[in-house]
mmCIF file of C-alpha atoms in Angstrom:
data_model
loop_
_atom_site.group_PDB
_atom_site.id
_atom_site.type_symbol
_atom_site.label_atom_id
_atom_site.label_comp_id
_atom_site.label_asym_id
_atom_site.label_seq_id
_atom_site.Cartn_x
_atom_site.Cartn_y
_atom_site.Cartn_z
ATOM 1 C CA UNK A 437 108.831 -7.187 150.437
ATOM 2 C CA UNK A 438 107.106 -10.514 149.875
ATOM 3 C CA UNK A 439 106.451 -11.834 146.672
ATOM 4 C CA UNK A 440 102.750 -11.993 147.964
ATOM 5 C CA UNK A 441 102.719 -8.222 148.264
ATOM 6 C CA UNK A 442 104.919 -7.868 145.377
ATOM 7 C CA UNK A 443 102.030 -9.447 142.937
ATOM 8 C CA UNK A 444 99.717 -7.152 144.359
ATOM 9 C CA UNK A 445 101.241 -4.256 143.856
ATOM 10 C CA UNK A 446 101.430 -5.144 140.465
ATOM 11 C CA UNK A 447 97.627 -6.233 140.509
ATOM 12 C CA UNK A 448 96.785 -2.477 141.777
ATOM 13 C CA UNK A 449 99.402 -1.488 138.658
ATOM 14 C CA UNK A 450 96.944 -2.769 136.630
ATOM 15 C CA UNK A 451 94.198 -1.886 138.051
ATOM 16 C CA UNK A 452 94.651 1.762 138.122
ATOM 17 C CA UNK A 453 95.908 1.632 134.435
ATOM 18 C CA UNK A 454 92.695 -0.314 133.083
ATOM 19 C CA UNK A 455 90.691 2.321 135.071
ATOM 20 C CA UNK A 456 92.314 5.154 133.718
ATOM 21 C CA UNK A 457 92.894 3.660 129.656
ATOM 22 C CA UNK A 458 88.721 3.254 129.960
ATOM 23 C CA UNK A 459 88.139 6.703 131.444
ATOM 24 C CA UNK A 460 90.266 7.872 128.510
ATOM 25 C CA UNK A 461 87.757 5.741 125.769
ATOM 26 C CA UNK A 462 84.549 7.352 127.748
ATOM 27 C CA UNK A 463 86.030 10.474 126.906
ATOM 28 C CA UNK A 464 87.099 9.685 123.692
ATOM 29 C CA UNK A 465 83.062 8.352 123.255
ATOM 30 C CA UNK A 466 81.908 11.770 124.565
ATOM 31 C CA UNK A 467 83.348 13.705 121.959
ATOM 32 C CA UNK A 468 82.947 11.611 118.960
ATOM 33 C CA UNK A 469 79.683 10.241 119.909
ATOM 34 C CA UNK A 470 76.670 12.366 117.740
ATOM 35 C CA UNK A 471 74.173 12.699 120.327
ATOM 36 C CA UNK A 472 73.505 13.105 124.123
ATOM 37 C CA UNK A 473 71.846 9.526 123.939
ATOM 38 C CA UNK A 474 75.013 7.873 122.453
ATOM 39 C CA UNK A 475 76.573 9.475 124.490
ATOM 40 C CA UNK A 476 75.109 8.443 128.129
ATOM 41 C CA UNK A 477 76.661 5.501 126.848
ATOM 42 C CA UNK A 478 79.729 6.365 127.278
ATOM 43 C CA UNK A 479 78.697 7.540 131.008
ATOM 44 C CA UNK A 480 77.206 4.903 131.915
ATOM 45 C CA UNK A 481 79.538 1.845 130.930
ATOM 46 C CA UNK A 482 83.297 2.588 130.054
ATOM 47 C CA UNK A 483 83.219 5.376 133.224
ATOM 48 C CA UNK A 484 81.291 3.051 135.881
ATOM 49 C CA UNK A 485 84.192 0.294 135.125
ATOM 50 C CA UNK A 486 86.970 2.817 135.127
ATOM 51 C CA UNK A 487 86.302 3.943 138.137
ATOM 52 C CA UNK A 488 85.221 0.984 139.830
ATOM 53 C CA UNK A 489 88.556 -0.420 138.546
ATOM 54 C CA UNK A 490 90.693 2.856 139.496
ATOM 55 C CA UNK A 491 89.056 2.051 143.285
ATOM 56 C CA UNK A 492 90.185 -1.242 143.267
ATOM 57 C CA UNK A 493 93.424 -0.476 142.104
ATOM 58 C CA UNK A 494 93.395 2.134 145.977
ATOM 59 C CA UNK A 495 91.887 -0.329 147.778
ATOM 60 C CA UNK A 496 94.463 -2.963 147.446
ATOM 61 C CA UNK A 497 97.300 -0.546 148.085
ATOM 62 C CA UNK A 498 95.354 0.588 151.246
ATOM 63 C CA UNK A 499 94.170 -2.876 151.523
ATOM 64 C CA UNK A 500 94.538 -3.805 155.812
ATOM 65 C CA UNK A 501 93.334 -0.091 156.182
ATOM 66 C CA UNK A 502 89.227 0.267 157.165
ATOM 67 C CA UNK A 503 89.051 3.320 155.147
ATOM 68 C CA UNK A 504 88.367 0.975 152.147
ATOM 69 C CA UNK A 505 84.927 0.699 153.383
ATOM 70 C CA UNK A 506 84.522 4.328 151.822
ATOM 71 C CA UNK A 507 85.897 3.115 148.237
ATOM 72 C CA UNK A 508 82.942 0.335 148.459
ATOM 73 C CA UNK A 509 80.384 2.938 149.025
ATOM 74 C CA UNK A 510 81.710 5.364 146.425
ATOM 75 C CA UNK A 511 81.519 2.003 143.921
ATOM 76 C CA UNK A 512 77.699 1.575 145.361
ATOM 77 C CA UNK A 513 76.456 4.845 144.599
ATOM 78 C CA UNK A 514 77.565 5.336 141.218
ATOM 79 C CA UNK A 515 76.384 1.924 140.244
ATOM 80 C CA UNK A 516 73.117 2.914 141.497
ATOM 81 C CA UNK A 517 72.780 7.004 140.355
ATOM 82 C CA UNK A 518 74.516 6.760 137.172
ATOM 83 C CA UNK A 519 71.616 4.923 135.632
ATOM 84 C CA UNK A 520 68.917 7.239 136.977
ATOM 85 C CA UNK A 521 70.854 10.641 135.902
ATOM 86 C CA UNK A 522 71.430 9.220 132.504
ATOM 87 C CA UNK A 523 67.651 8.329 132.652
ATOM 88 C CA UNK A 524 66.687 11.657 133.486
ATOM 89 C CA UNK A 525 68.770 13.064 130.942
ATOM 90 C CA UNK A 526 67.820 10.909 127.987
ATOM 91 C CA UNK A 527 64.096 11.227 128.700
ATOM 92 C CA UNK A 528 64.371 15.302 129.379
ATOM 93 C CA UNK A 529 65.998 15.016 125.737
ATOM 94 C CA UNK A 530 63.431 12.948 124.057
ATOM 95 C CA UNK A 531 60.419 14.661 125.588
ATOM 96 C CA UNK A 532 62.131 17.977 124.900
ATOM 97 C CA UNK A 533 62.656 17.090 121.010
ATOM 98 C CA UNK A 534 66.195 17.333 120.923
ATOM 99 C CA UNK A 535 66.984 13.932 119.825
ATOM 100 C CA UNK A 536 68.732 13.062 116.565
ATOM 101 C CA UNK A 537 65.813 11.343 114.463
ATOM 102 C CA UNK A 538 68.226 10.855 111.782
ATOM 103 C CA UNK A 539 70.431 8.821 113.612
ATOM 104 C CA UNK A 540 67.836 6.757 115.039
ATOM 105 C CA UNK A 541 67.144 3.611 112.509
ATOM 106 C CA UNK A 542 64.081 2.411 114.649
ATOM 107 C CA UNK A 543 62.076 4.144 116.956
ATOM 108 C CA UNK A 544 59.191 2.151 118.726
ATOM 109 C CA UNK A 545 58.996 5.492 121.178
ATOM 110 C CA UNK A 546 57.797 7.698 119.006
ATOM 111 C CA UNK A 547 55.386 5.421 117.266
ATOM 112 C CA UNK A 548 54.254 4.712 121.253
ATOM 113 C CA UNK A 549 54.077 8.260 121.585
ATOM 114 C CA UNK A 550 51.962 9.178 117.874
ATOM 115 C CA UNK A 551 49.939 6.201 119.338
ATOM 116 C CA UNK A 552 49.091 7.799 122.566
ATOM 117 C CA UNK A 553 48.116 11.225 121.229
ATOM 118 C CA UNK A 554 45.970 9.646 119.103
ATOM 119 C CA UNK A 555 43.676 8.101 122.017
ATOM 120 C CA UNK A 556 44.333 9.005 125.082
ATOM 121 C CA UNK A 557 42.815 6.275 126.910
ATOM 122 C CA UNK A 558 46.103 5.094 128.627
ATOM 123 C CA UNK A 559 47.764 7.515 131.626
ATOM 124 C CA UNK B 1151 49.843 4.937 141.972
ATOM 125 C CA UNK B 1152 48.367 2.580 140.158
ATOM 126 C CA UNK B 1153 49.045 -0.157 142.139
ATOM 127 C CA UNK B 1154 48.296 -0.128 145.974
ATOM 128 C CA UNK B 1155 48.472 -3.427 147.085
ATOM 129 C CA UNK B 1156 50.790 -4.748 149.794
ATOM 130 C CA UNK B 1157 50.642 -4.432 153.671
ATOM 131 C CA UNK B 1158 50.018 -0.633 155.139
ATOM 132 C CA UNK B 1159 53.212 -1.063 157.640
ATOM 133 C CA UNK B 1160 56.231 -3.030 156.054
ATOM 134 C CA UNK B 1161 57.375 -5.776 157.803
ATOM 135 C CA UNK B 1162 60.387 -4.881 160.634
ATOM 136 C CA UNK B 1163 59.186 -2.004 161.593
ATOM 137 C CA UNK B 1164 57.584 -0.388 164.927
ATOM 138 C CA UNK B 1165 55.301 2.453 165.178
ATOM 139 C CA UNK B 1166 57.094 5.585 167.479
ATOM 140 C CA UNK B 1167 54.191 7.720 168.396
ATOM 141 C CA UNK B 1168 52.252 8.312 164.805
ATOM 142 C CA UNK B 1169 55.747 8.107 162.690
ATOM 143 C CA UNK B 1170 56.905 4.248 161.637
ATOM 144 C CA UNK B 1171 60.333 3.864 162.156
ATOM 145 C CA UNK B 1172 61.557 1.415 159.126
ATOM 146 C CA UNK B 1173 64.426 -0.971 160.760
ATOM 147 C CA UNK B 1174 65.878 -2.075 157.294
ATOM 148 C CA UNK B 1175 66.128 1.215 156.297
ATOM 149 C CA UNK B 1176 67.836 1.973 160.101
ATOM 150 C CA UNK B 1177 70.235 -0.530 159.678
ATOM 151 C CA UNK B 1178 71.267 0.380 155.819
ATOM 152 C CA UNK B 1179 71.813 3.977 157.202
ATOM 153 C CA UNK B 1180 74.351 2.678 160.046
ATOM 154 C CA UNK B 1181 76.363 0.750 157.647
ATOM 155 C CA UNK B 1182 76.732 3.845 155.479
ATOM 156 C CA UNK B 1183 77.964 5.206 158.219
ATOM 157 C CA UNK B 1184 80.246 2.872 159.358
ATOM 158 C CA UNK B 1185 81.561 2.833 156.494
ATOM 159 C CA UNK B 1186 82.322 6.464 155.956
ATOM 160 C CA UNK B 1187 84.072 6.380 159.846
ATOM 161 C CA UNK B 1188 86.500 3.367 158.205
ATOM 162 C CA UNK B 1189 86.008 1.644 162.278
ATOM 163 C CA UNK B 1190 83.684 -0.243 163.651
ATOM 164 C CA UNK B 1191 83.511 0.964 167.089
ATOM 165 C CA UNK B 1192 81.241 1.101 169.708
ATOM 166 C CA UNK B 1193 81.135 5.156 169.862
ATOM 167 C CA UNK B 1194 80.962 4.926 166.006
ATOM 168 C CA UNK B 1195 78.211 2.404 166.106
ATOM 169 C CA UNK B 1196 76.274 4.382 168.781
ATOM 170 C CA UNK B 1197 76.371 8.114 167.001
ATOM 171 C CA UNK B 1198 75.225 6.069 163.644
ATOM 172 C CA UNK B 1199 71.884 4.384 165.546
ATOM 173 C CA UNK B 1200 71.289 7.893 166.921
ATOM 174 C CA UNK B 1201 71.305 9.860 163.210
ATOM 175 C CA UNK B 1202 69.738 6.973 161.445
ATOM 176 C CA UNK B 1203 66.898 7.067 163.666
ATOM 177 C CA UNK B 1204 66.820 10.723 163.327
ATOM 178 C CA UNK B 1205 66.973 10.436 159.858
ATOM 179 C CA UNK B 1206 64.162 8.154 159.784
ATOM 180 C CA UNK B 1207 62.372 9.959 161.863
ATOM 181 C CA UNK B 1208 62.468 13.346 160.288
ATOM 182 C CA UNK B 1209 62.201 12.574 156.707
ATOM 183 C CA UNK B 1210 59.798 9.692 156.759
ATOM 184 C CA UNK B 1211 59.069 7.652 153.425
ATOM 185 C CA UNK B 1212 56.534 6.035 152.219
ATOM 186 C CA UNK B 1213 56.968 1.964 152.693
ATOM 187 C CA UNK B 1214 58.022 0.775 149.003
ATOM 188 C CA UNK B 1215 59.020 -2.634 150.145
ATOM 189 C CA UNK B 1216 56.185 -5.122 148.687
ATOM 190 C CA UNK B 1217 58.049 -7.735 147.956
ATOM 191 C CA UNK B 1218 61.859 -7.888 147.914
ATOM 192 C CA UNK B 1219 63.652 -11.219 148.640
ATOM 193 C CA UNK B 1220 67.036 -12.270 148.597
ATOM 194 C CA UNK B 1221 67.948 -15.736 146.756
ATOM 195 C CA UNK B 1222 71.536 -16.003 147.584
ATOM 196 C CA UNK B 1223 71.956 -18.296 144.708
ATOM 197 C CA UNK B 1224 70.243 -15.825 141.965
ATOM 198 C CA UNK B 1225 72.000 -13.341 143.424
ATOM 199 C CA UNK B 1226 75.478 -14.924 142.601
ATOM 200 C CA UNK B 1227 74.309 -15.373 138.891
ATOM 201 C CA UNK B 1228 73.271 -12.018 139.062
ATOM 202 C CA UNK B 1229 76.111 -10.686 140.109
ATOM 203 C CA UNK B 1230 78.729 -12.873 138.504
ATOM 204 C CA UNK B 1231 76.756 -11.997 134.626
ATOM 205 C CA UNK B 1232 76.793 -8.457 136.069
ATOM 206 C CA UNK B 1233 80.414 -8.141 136.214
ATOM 207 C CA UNK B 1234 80.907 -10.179 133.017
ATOM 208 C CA UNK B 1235 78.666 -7.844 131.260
ATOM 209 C CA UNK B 1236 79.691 -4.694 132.599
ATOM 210 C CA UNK B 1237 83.189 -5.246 130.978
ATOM 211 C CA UNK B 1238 81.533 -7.094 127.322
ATOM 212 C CA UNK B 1239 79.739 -3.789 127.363
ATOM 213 C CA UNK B 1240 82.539 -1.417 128.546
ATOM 214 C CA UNK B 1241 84.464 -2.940 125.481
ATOM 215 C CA UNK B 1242 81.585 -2.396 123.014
ATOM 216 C CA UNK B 1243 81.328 1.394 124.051
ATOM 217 C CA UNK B 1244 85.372 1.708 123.444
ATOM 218 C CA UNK B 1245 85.151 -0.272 120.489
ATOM 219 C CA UNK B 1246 81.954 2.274 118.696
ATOM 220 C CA UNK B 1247 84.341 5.336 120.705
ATOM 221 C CA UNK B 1248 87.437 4.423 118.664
ATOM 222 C CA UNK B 1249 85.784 3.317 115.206
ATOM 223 C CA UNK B 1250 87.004 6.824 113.769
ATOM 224 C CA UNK B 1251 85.321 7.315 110.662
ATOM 225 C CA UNK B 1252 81.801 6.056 111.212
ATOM 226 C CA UNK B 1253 79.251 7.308 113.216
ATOM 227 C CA UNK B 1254 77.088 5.221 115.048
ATOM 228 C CA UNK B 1255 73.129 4.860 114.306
ATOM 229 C CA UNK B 1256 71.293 4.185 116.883
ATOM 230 C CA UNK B 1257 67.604 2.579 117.535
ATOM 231 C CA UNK B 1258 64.956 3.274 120.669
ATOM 232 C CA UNK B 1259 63.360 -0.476 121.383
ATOM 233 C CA UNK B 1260 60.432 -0.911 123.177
ATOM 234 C CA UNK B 1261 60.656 -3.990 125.478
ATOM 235 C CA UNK B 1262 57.578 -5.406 127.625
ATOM 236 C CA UNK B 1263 58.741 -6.560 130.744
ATOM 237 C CA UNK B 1264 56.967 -9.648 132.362
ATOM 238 C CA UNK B 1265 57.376 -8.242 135.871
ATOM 239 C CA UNK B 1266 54.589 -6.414 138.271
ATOM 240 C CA UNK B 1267 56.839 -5.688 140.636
ATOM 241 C CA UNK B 1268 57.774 -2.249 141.123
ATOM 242 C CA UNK B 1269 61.083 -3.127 142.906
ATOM 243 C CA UNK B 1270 61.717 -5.652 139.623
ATOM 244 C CA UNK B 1271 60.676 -2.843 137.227
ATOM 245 C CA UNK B 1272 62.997 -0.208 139.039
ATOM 246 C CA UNK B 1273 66.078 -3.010 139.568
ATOM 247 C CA UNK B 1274 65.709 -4.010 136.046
ATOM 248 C CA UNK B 1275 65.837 -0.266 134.800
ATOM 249 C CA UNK B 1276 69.304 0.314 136.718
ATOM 250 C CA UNK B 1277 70.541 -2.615 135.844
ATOM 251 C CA UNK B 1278 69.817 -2.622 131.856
ATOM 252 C CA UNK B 1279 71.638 0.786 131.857
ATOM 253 C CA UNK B 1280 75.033 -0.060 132.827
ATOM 254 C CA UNK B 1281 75.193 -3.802 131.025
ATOM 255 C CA UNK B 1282 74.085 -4.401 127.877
ATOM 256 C CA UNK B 1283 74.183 -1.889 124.779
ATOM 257 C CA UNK B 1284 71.505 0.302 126.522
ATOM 258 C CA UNK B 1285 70.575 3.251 127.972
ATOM 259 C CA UNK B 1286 66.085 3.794 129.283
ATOM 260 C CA UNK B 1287 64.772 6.531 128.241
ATOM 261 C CA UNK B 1288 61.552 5.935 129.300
ATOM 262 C CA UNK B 1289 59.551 3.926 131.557
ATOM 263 C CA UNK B 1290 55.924 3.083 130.975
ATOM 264 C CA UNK B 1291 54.494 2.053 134.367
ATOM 265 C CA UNK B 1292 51.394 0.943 133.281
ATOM 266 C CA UNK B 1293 52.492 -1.589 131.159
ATOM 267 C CA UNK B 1294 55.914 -2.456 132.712
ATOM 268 C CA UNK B 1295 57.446 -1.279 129.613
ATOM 269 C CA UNK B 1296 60.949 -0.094 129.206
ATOM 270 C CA UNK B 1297 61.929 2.142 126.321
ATOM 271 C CA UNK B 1298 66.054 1.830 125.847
ATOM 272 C CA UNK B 1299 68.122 3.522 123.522
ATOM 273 C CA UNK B 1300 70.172 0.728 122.064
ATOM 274 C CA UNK B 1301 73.517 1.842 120.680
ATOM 275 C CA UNK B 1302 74.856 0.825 117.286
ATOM 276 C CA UNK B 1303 71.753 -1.521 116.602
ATOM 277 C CA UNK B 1304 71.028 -0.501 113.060
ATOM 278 C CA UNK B 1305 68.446 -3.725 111.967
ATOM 279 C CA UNK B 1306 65.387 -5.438 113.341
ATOM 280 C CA UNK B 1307 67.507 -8.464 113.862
ATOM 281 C CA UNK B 1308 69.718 -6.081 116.740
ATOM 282 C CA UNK B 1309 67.037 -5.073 118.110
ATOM 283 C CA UNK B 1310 65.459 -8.114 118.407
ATOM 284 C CA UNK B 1311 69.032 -9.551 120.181
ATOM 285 C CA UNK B 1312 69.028 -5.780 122.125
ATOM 286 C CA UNK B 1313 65.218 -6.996 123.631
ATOM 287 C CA UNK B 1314 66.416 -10.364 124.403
ATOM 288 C CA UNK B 1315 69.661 -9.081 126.169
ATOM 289 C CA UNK B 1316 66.842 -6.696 128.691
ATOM 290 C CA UNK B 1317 64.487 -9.694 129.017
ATOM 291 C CA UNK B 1318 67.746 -11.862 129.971
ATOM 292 C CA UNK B 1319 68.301 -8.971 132.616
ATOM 293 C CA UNK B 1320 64.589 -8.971 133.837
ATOM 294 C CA UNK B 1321 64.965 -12.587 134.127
ATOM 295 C CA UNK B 1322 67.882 -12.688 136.634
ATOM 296 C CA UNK B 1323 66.889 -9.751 138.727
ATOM 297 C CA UNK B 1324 63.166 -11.484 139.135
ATOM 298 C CA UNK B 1325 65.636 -14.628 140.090
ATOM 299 C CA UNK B 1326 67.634 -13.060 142.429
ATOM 300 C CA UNK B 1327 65.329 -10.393 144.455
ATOM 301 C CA UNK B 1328 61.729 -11.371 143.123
ATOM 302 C CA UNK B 1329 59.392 -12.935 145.121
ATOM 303 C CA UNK B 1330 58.131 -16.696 144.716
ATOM 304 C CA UNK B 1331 54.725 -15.525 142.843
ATOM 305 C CA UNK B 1332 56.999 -13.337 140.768
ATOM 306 C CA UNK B 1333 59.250 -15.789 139.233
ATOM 307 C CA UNK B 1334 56.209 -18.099 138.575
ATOM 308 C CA UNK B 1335 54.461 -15.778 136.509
ATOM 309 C CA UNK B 1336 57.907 -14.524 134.898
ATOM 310 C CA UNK B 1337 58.173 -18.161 134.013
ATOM 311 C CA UNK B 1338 54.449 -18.605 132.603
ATOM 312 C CA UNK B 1339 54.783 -15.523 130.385
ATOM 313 C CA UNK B 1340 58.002 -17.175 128.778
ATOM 314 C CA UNK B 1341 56.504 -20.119 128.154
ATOM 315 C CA UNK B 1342 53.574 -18.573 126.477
ATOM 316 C CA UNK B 1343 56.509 -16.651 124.170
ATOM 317 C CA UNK B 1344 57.898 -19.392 123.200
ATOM 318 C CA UNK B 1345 54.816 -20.661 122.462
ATOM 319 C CA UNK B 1346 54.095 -17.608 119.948
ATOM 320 C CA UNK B 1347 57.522 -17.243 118.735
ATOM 321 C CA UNK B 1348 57.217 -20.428 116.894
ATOM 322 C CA UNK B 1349 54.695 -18.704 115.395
ATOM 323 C CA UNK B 1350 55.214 -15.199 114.621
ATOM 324 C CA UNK B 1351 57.872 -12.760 114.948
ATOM 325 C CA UNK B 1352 57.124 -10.651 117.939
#
């Protein structure tokens, strides 16, 4: 084994590792976290990384394999649904009045909101 | 929709019969597909133009491209900050996740975008939720304004540094897929805020 090949095994080591210590913290988030919008948090930043770094960690141990292709598009589409699930779900939440106002120190929605009921000239 | 304007058939396209078969959306389809197969082929490569155009053809959408460019220099800065900031955030989540003891208090910001660009408004969105503190919970078309939930901000001054980070965003998205007209008038509206800020506190 070449040193060249040596470092990268290492380099997938690590990789993998990160990946799976920051999966751990975005579950660790999930349960401490208060409410379902600290919580996307935790979804959609500590989990995106993790995983992109856990399929970094494959691809180089697969590296001169084509199948990698299939890692980049697994990376692709959670970068790009992630955001619009936990968009869904905060705004299902907020609409549905199951947010937290206690937790929240400001809270320019709501005031957009009381705004909008009060003349409904806008949408 | 509030905001018709644009060509009726997108550019790279060709009418088949009364459906309009979309070639960038063709082409994105076949490299999904190529990728999934792991070869590139000539069978592979074949089979993919056939579904894709059956795709296309079946379910077809409504043209949404009015204005998407590439700048292959804003997209490195894009993409370099969004791999810088994907980690800085990463670390604040873990950080607030293993501060036992204290639970975090959030705030919902309003922030007014500068864009008119749907394809700014929607790249923006995705984008603000996986780097900086923030999640959207709601869009306001009319007014290209985002609502995020920003976590751990608990004073105007974080917010005020939450809005910044978004506008930051906004600014390198309009840079690196925005369209000449786009990044001029992103550029007069911050002059015109810097203008007031000297002023007044927005």
């Amino acid at each position: 084994m070449s040193t060249m090949e040596t470092v990268l095994e290492w380099v997938a080591l690590g990789c993998l590792l990160g990946g799976a210590l920051l999966s751990f913290a975005a579950g660790v988030g999930l349960v401490r976290f208060p409410d379902l919008l600290s919580r996307l948090h935790t979804a959609a930043k500590p989990q995106i990384l993790g995983l992109i770094l856990i399929l970094i960690g494959i691809g180089l141990r697969l590296a001169p394999d084509p199948q990698v292709g299939i890692l980049l598009l697994v990376a692709l589409f959670q970068l790009l649904t992630v955001p619009v699930a936990a968009h869904i779900a905060g705004r299902v939440t907020y609409r549905t009045s199951r947010v937290r106002r206690d937790l929240l120190v400001i809270d320019e929605l709501r005031d957009q909101l009381d705004e909008d009921k009060a003349g409904p000239e806008q949408r | 929709m509030s905001r018709p304007d644009g060509p009726q058939r997108p550019p790279l396209s060709f009418a088949v019969g009364r459906r309009v078969i979309q070639l960038p959306l063709v082409a994105s389809l076949l490299v999904v597909w190529v990728l999934l197969y792991g070869e590139l082929s000539p069978a592979v490569v074949a089979s993919g133009l056939a579904v894709a155009v059956a795709i296309v053809w079946v379910f077809p959408l409504p043209a949404v491209d009015t204005g998407l460019r590439l700048r292959p220099y804003g997209l490195l800065v894009f993409a370099a900050h969004f791999a810088v900031d994907l980690v800085a955030a990463s670390a604040r989540v873990v950080r607030t996740a293993f501060a036992f003891g204290r639970t975090p208090r959030s705030s919902v910001i309003a922030v007014p975008l500068r864009t008119e660009s749907d394809v700014l408004l929607t790249g923006t969105a995705i984008t603000v939720s996986v780097i900086p503190g923030s999640v959207i919970v709601e869009v306001r078309y009319a007014t290209s304004t985002l609502f995020v939930h920003a976590l751990d901000v608990q004073d105007r001054d974080a917010a005020d540094a939450a809005r910044r980070d978004v506008l930051r965003v906004e600014e390198r998205v309009t840079k690196a897929f925005g369209t000449r007209a786009d990044i001029r008038r992103l550029e007069e509206k911050a002059a015109l805020e810097h203008a007031l800020d000297d002023g007044e506190v927005l």
